[in-house]
Tab-separated table of C-alpha atoms and ligand atoms in Angstrom:
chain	number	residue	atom	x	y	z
A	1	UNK	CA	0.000	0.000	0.000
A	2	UNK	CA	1.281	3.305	-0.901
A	3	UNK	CA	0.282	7.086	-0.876
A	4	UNK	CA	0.853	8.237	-4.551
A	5	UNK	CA	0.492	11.055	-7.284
A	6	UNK	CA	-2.265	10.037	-9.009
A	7	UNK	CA	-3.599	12.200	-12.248
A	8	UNK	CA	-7.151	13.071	-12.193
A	9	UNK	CA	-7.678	13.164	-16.325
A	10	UNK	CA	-5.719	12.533	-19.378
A	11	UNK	CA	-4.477	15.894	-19.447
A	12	UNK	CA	-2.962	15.267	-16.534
A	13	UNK	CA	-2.232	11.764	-16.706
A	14	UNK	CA	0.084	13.178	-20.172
A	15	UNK	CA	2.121	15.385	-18.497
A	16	UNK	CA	3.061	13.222	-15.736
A	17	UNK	CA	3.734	10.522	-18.899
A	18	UNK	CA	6.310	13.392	-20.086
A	19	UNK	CA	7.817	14.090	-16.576
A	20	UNK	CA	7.119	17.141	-16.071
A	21	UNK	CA	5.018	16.851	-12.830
A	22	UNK	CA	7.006	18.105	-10.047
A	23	UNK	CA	6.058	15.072	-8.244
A	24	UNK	CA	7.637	15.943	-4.897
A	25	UNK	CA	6.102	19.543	-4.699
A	26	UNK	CA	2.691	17.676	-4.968
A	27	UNK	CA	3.798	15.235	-2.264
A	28	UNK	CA	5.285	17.653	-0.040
A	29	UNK	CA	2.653	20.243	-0.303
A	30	UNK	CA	-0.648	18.018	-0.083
A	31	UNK	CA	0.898	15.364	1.823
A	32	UNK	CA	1.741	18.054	4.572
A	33	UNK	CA	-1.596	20.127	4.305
A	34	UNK	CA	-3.514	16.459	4.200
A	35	UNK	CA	-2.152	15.346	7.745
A	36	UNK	CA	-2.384	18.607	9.195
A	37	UNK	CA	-5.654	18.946	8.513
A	38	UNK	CA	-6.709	15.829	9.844
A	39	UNK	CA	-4.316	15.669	12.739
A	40	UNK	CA	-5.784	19.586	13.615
A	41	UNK	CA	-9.465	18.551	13.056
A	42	UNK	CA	-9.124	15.745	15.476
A	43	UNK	CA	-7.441	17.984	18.297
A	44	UNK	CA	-10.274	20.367	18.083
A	45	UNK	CA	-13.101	18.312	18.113
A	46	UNK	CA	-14.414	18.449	14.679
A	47	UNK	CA	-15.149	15.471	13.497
A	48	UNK	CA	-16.719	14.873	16.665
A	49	UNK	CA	-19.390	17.798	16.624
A	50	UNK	CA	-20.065	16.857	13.433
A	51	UNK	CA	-20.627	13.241	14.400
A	52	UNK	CA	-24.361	14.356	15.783
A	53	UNK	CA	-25.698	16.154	12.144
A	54	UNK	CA	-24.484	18.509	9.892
A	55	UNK	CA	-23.249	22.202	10.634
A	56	UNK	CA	-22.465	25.469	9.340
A	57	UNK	CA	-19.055	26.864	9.630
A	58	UNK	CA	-20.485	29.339	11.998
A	59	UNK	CA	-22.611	27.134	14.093
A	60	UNK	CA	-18.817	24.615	14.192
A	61	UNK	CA	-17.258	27.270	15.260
A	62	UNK	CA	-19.151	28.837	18.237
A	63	UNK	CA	-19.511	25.216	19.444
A	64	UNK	CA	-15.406	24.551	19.111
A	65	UNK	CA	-14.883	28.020	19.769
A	66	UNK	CA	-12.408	28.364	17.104
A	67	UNK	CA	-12.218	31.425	14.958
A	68	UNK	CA	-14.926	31.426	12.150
A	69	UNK	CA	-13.337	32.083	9.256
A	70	UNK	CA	-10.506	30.097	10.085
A	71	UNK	CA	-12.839	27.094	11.015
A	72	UNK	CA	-14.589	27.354	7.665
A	73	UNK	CA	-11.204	26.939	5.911
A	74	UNK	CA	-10.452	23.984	7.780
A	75	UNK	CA	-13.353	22.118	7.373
A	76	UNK	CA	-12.989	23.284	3.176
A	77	UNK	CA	-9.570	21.588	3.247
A	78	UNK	CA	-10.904	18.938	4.833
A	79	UNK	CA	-13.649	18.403	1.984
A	80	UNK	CA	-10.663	18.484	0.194
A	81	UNK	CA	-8.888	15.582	1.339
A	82	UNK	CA	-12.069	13.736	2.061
A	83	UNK	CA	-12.883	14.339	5.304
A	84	UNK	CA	-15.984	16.483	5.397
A	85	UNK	CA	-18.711	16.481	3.164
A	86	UNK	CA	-20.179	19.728	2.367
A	87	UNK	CA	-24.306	20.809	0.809
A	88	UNK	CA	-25.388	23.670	0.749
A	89	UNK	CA	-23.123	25.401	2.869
A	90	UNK	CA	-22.998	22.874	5.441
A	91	UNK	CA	-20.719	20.279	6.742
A	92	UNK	CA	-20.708	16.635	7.554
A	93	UNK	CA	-18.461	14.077	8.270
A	94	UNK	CA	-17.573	11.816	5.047
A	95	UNK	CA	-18.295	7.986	5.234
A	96	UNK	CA	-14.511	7.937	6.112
A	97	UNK	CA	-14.339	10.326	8.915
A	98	UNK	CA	-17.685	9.030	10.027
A	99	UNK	CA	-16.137	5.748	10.505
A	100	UNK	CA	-12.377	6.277	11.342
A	101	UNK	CA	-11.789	9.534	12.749
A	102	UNK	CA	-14.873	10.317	14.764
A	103	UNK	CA	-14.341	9.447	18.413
A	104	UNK	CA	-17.513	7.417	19.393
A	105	UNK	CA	-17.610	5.219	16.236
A	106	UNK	CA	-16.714	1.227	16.821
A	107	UNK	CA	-13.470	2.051	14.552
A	108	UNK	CA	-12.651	5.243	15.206
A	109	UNK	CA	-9.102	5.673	15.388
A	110	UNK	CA	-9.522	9.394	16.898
A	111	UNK	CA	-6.585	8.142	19.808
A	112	UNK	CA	-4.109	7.029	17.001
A	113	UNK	CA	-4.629	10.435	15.019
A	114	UNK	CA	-3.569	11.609	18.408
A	115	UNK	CA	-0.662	9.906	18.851
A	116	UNK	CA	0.244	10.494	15.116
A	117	UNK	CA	0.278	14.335	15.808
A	118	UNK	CA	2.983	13.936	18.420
A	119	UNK	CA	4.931	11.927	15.819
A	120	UNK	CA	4.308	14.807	13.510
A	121	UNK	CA	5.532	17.084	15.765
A	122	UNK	CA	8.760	15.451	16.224
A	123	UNK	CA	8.906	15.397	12.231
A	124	UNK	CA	9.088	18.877	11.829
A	125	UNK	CA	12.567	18.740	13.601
A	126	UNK	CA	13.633	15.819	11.374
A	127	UNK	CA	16.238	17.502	9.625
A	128	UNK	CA	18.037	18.684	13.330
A	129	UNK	CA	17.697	14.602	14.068
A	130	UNK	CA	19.329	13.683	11.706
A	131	UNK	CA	21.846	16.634	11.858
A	132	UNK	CA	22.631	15.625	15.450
A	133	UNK	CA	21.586	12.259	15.915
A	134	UNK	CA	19.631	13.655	18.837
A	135	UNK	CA	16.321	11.708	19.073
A	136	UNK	CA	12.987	12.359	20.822
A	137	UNK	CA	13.797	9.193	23.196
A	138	UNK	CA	9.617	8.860	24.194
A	139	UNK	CA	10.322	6.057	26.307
A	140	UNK	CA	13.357	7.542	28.286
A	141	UNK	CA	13.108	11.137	28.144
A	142	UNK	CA	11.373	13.097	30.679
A	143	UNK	CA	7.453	13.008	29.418
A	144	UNK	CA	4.896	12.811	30.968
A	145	UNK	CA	0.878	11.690	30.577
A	146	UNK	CA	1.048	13.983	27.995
A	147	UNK	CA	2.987	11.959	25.710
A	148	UNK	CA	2.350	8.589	27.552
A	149	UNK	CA	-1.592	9.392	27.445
A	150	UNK	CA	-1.871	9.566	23.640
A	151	UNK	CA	0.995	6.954	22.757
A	152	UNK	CA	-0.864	4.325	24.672
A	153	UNK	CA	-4.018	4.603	23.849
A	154	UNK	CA	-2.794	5.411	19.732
A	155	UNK	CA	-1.448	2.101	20.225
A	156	UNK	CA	-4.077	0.492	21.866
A	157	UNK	CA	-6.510	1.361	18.665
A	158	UNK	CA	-4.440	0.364	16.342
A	159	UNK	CA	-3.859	-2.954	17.847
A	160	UNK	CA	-7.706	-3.663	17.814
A	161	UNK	CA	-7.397	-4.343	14.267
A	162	UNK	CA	-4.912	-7.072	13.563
A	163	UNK	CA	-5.461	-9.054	17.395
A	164	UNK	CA	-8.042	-11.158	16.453
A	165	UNK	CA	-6.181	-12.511	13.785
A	166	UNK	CA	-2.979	-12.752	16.199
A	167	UNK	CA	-4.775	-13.953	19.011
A	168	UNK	CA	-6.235	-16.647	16.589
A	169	UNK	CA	-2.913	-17.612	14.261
A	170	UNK	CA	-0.798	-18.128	17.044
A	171	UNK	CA	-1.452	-21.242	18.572
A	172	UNK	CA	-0.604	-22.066	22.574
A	173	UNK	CA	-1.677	-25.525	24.127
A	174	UNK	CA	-5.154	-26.198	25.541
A	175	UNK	CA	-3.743	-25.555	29.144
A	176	UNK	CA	-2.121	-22.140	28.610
A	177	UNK	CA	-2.436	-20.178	31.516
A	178	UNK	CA	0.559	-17.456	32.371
A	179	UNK	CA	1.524	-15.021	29.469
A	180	UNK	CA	4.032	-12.178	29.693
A	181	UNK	CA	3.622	-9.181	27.532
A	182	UNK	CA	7.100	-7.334	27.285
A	183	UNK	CA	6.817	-3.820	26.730
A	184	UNK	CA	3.192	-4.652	26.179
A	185	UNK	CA	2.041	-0.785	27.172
A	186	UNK	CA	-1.843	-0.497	26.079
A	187	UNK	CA	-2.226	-4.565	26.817
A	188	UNK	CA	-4.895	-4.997	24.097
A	189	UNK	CA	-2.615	-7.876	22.792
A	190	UNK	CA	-2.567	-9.225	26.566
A	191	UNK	CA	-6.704	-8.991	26.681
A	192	UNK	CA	-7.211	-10.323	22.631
A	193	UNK	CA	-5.008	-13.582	24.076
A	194	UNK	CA	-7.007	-14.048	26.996
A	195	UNK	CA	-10.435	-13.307	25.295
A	196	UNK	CA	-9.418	-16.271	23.104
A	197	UNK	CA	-8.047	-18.714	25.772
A	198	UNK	CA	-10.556	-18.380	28.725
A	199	UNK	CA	-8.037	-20.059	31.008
A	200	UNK	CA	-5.140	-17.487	29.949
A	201	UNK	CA	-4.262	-14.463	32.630
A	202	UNK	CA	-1.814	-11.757	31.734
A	203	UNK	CA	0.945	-9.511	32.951
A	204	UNK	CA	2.007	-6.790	30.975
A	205	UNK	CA	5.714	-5.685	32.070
A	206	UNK	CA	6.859	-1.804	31.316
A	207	UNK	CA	8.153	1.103	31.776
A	208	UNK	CA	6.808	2.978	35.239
A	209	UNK	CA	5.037	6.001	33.433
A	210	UNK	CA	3.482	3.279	30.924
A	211	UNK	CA	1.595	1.453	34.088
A	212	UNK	CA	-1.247	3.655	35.087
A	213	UNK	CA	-1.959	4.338	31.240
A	214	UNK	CA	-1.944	0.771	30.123
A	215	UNK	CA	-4.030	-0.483	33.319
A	216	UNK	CA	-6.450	2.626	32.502
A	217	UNK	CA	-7.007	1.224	29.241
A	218	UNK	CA	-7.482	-2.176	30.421
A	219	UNK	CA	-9.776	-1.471	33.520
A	220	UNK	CA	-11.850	0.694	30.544
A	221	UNK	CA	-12.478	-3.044	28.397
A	222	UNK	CA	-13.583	-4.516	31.589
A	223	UNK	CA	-10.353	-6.930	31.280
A	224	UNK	CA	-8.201	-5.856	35.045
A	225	UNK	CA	-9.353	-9.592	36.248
A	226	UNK	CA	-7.048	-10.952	33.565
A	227	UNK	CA	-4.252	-8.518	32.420
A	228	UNK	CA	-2.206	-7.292	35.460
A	229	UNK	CA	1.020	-4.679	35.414
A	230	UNK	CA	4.418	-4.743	36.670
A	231	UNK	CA	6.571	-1.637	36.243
A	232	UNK	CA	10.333	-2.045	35.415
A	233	UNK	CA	12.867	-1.942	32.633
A	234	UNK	CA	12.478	-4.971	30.435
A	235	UNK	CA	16.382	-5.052	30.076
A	236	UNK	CA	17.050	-4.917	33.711
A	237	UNK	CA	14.124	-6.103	35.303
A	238	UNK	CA	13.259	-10.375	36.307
A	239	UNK	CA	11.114	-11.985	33.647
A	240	UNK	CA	10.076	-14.667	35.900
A	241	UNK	CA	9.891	-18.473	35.031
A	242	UNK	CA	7.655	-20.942	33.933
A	243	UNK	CA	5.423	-18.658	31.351
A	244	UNK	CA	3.187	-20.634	28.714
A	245	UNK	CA	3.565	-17.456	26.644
A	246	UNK	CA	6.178	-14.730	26.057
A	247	UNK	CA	5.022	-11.588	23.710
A	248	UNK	CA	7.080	-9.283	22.393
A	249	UNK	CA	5.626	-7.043	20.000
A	250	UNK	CA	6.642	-3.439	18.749
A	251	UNK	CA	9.385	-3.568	21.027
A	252	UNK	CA	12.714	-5.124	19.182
A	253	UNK	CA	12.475	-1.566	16.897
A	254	UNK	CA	13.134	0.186	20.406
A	255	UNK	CA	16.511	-1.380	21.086
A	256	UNK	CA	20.255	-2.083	20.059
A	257	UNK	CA	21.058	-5.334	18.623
A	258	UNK	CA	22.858	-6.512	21.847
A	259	UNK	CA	19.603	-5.705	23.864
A	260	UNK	CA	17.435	-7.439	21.315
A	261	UNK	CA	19.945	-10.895	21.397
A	262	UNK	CA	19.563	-10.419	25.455
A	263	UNK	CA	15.864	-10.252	25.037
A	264	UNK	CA	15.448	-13.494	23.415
A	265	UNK	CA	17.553	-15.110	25.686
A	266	UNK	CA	15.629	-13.566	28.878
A	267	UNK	CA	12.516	-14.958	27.349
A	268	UNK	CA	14.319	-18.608	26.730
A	269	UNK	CA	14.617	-18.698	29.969
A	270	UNK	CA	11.503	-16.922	31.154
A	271	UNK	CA	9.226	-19.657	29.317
A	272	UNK	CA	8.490	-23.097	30.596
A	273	UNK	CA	9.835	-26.564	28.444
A	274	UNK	CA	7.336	-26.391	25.190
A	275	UNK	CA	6.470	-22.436	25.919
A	276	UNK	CA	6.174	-20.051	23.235
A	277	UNK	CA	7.752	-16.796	22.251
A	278	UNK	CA	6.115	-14.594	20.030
A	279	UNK	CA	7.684	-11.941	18.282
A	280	UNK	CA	5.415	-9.009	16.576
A	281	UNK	CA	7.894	-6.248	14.425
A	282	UNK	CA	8.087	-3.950	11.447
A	283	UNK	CA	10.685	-4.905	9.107
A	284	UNK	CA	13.337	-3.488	7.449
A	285	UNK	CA	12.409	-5.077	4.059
A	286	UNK	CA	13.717	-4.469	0.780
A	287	UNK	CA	13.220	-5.657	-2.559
A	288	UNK	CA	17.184	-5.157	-4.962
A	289	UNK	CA	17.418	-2.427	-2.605
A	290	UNK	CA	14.436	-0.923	-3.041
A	291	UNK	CA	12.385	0.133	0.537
A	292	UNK	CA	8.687	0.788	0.263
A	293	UNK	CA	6.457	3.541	2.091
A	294	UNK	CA	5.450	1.767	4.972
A	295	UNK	CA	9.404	0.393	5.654
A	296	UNK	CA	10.023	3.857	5.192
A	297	UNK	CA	7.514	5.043	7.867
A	298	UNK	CA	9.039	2.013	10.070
A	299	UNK	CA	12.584	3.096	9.408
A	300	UNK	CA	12.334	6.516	10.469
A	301	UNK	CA	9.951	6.965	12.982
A	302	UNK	CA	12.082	4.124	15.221
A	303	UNK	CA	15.225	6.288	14.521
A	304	UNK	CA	13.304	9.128	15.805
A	305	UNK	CA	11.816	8.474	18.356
A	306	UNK	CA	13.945	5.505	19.921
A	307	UNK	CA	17.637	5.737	18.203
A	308	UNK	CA	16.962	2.329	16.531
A	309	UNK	CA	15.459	0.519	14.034
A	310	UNK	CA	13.400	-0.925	12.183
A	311	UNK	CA	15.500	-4.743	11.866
A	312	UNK	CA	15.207	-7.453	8.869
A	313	UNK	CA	13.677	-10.353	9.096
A	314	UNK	CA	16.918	-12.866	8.720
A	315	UNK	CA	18.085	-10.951	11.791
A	316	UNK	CA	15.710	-10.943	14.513
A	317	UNK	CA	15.213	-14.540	13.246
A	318	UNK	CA	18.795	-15.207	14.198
A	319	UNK	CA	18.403	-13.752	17.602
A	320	UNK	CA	15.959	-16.543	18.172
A	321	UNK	CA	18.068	-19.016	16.899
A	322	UNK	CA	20.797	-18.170	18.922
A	323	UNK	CA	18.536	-18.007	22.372
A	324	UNK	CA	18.315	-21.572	21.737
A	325	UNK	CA	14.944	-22.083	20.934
A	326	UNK	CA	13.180	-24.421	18.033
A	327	UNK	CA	10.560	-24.692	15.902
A	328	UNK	CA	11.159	-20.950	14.531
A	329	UNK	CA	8.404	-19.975	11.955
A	330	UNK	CA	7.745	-16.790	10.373
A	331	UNK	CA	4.994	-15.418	8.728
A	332	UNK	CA	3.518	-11.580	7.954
A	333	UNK	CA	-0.112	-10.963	9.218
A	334	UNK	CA	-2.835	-9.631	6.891
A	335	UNK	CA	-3.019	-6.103	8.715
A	336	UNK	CA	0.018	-4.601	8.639
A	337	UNK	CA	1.973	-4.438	5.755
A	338	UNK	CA	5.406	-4.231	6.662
A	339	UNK	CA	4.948	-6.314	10.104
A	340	UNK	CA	6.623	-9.613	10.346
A	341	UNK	CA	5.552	-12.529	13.293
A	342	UNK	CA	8.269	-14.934	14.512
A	343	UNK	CA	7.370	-17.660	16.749
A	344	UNK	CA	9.461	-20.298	18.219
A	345	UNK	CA	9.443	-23.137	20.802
A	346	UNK	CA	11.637	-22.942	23.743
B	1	LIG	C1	5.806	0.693	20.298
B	1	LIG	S1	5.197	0.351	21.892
B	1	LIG	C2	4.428	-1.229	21.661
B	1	LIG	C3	3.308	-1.479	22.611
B	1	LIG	C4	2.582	-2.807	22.383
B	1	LIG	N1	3.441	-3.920	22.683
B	1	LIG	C5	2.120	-2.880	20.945
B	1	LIG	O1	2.529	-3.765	20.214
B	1	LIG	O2	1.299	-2.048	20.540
B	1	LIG	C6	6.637	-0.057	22.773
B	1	LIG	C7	6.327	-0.425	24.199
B	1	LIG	O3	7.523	-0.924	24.794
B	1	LIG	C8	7.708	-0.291	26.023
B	1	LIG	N2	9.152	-0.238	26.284
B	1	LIG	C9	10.098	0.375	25.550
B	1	LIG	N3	11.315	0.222	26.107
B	1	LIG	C10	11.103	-0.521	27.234
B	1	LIG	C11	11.964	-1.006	28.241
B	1	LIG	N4	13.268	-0.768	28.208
B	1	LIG	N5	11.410	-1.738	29.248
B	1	LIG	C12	10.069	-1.969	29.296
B	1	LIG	N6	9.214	-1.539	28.358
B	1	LIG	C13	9.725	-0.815	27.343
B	1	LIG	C14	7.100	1.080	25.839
B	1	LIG	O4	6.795	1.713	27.064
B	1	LIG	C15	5.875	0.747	25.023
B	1	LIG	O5	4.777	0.386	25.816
């Protein structure tokens, strides 16, 4: 899946032909404008007023209390990039927004537009990251709820769509009980697991500030019997013993290849004779060199906002291998286009 420049007529679809389209202009410009608009629109409550009926850009505006003019340009762009419908003179949430970005739908994924503005923040600064190699370090730096409040619960949407098909492609015996979910912050993959193995109970292990987020979200899908929390540092901290299940997902991209080939071993020895260790990660894939969009996304938003990143397949799969365990499989869910699973037997 890819964004792209895509003509709108054959006029258009010519000129591009000749290569005279500059290409990244179009990118930079729309592509900017297009998640600002989106990301702004979801801070100030739009598509969430206009979740109950349609509204002028006056009647939005008193209601957001946002600056009129300023709110009907907004919600114009956002007709634009398909966001808002507008009849008449007034505005409605698309089929899109209606489902995705507005906060009470099933779907929405409001908390993950969120969390992409903070990432969008640190983007504007890209060019001094790279010039220094000075990083946004989220999950060591000094932030607080307001970082750790959106991050989770970002997280915690987006993981809604591809755990039913984790929770149902990874098999663990008829008697699993004890799983451990490293770094496992929001613990949505913690409560998918359990929802599917009635038996199964939980405990998520992270970072201190991560804790009273992740058991918020938790205690809010009615799942705190099941998924409990222990703060510490996953590289420093005891992993216990005698776990039927060890995940570990979205967390390799967050640290050096030492820590990662430390990792598996903790969880070799962590899991019980037969136990298994499940590994959830964006790849660094490339075709003859060649990266797509969402390895590109992977690649730099790890630098970014950990100092890593994103690692190949061949590699994490030879951390496994050298933790000892067996049985290694790979294989890349449907959701997710650049993630890669790895599960092995210890
Ligand atoms: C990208 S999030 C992934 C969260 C969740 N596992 C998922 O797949 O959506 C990375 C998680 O790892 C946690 N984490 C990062 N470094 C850690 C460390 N050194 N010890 C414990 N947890 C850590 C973060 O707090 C965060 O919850």
């Amino acid at each position: 899946m890819r964004l792209d420049v895509v003509p709108d007529n054959v006029l258009e679809r010519l000129v591009m032909l000749m290569g005279i389209v500059p290409t990244p202009m179009v990118q930079v410009s729309w592509g900017m404008a297009g998640a600002s608009t989106i990301i702004a629109g979801s801070r100030l409550g739009v598509f969430e007023a206009l979740a109950d009926g349609e509204l002028s850009a006056l009647d939005l505006a008193a209601r957001l209390d946002t600056h009129p003019l300023a709110t009907e340009t907004l919600l114009n762009a956002l007709c634009g990039f398909g966001c808002v419908d507008r009849r008449d003179g007034r505005y409605r949430n698309s089929a899109l927004a209606a489902k995705w970005l507005a906060p009470g739908s099933k779907d929405s994924l409001h908390d993950a537009v969120l969390l992409l503005g903070l990432l969008q923040d640190g983007f504007a600064d890209l060019d001094q990251v790279v010039r220094t190699g000075k990083i946004l370090d989220w999950h060591h730096g000094d932030h607080g709820p307001e970082l750790w409040g959106p991050y989770l619960r970002g997280l915690g949407k987006l993981a809604k769509l591809p755990a039913g098909e984790l929770a149902r492609r990874v098999k663990l015996g008829p008697g699993a009980r004890r799983l451990l979910d490293v770094g496992g912050g929001h613990g949505q993959w913690s409560a998918a697991f359990c929802a599917r193995y009635p038996e199964l109970c939980a405990e998520v292990l992270d970072l201190p500030p991560a804790v009273p987020v992740g058991e918020a979200i938790v205690a809010q899908a009615g799942m705190a019997d099941r998924v409990r929390y222990r703060a510490g540092d996953l590289r420093t901290a005891g992993w216990g013993e005698g776990w039927d299940c060890v995940l570990i997902f979205n967390v390799i991209h967050n640290l050096s290849p030492e820590e990662c080939q430390a990792a598996a071993q903790r969880a070799r020895t962590a899991l019980k004779p037969g136990g298994r260790l499940v590994i959830l990660e964006a790849e660094h894939r490339h075709v003859r060199d060649r990266i797509n969009q969402a390895g590109a996304f992977a690649e730099i938003m790890c630098f970014m906002t950990s100092g890593t990143r994103a690692y190949p397949e061949a590699t994490m799969r030879g951390w496994v291998e050298a933790a000892g365990f067996s049985g290694i499989k790979t294989w890349r869910p449907r959701f997710g286009p650049y993630m890669v699973v790895i599960e092995a037997t210890a």
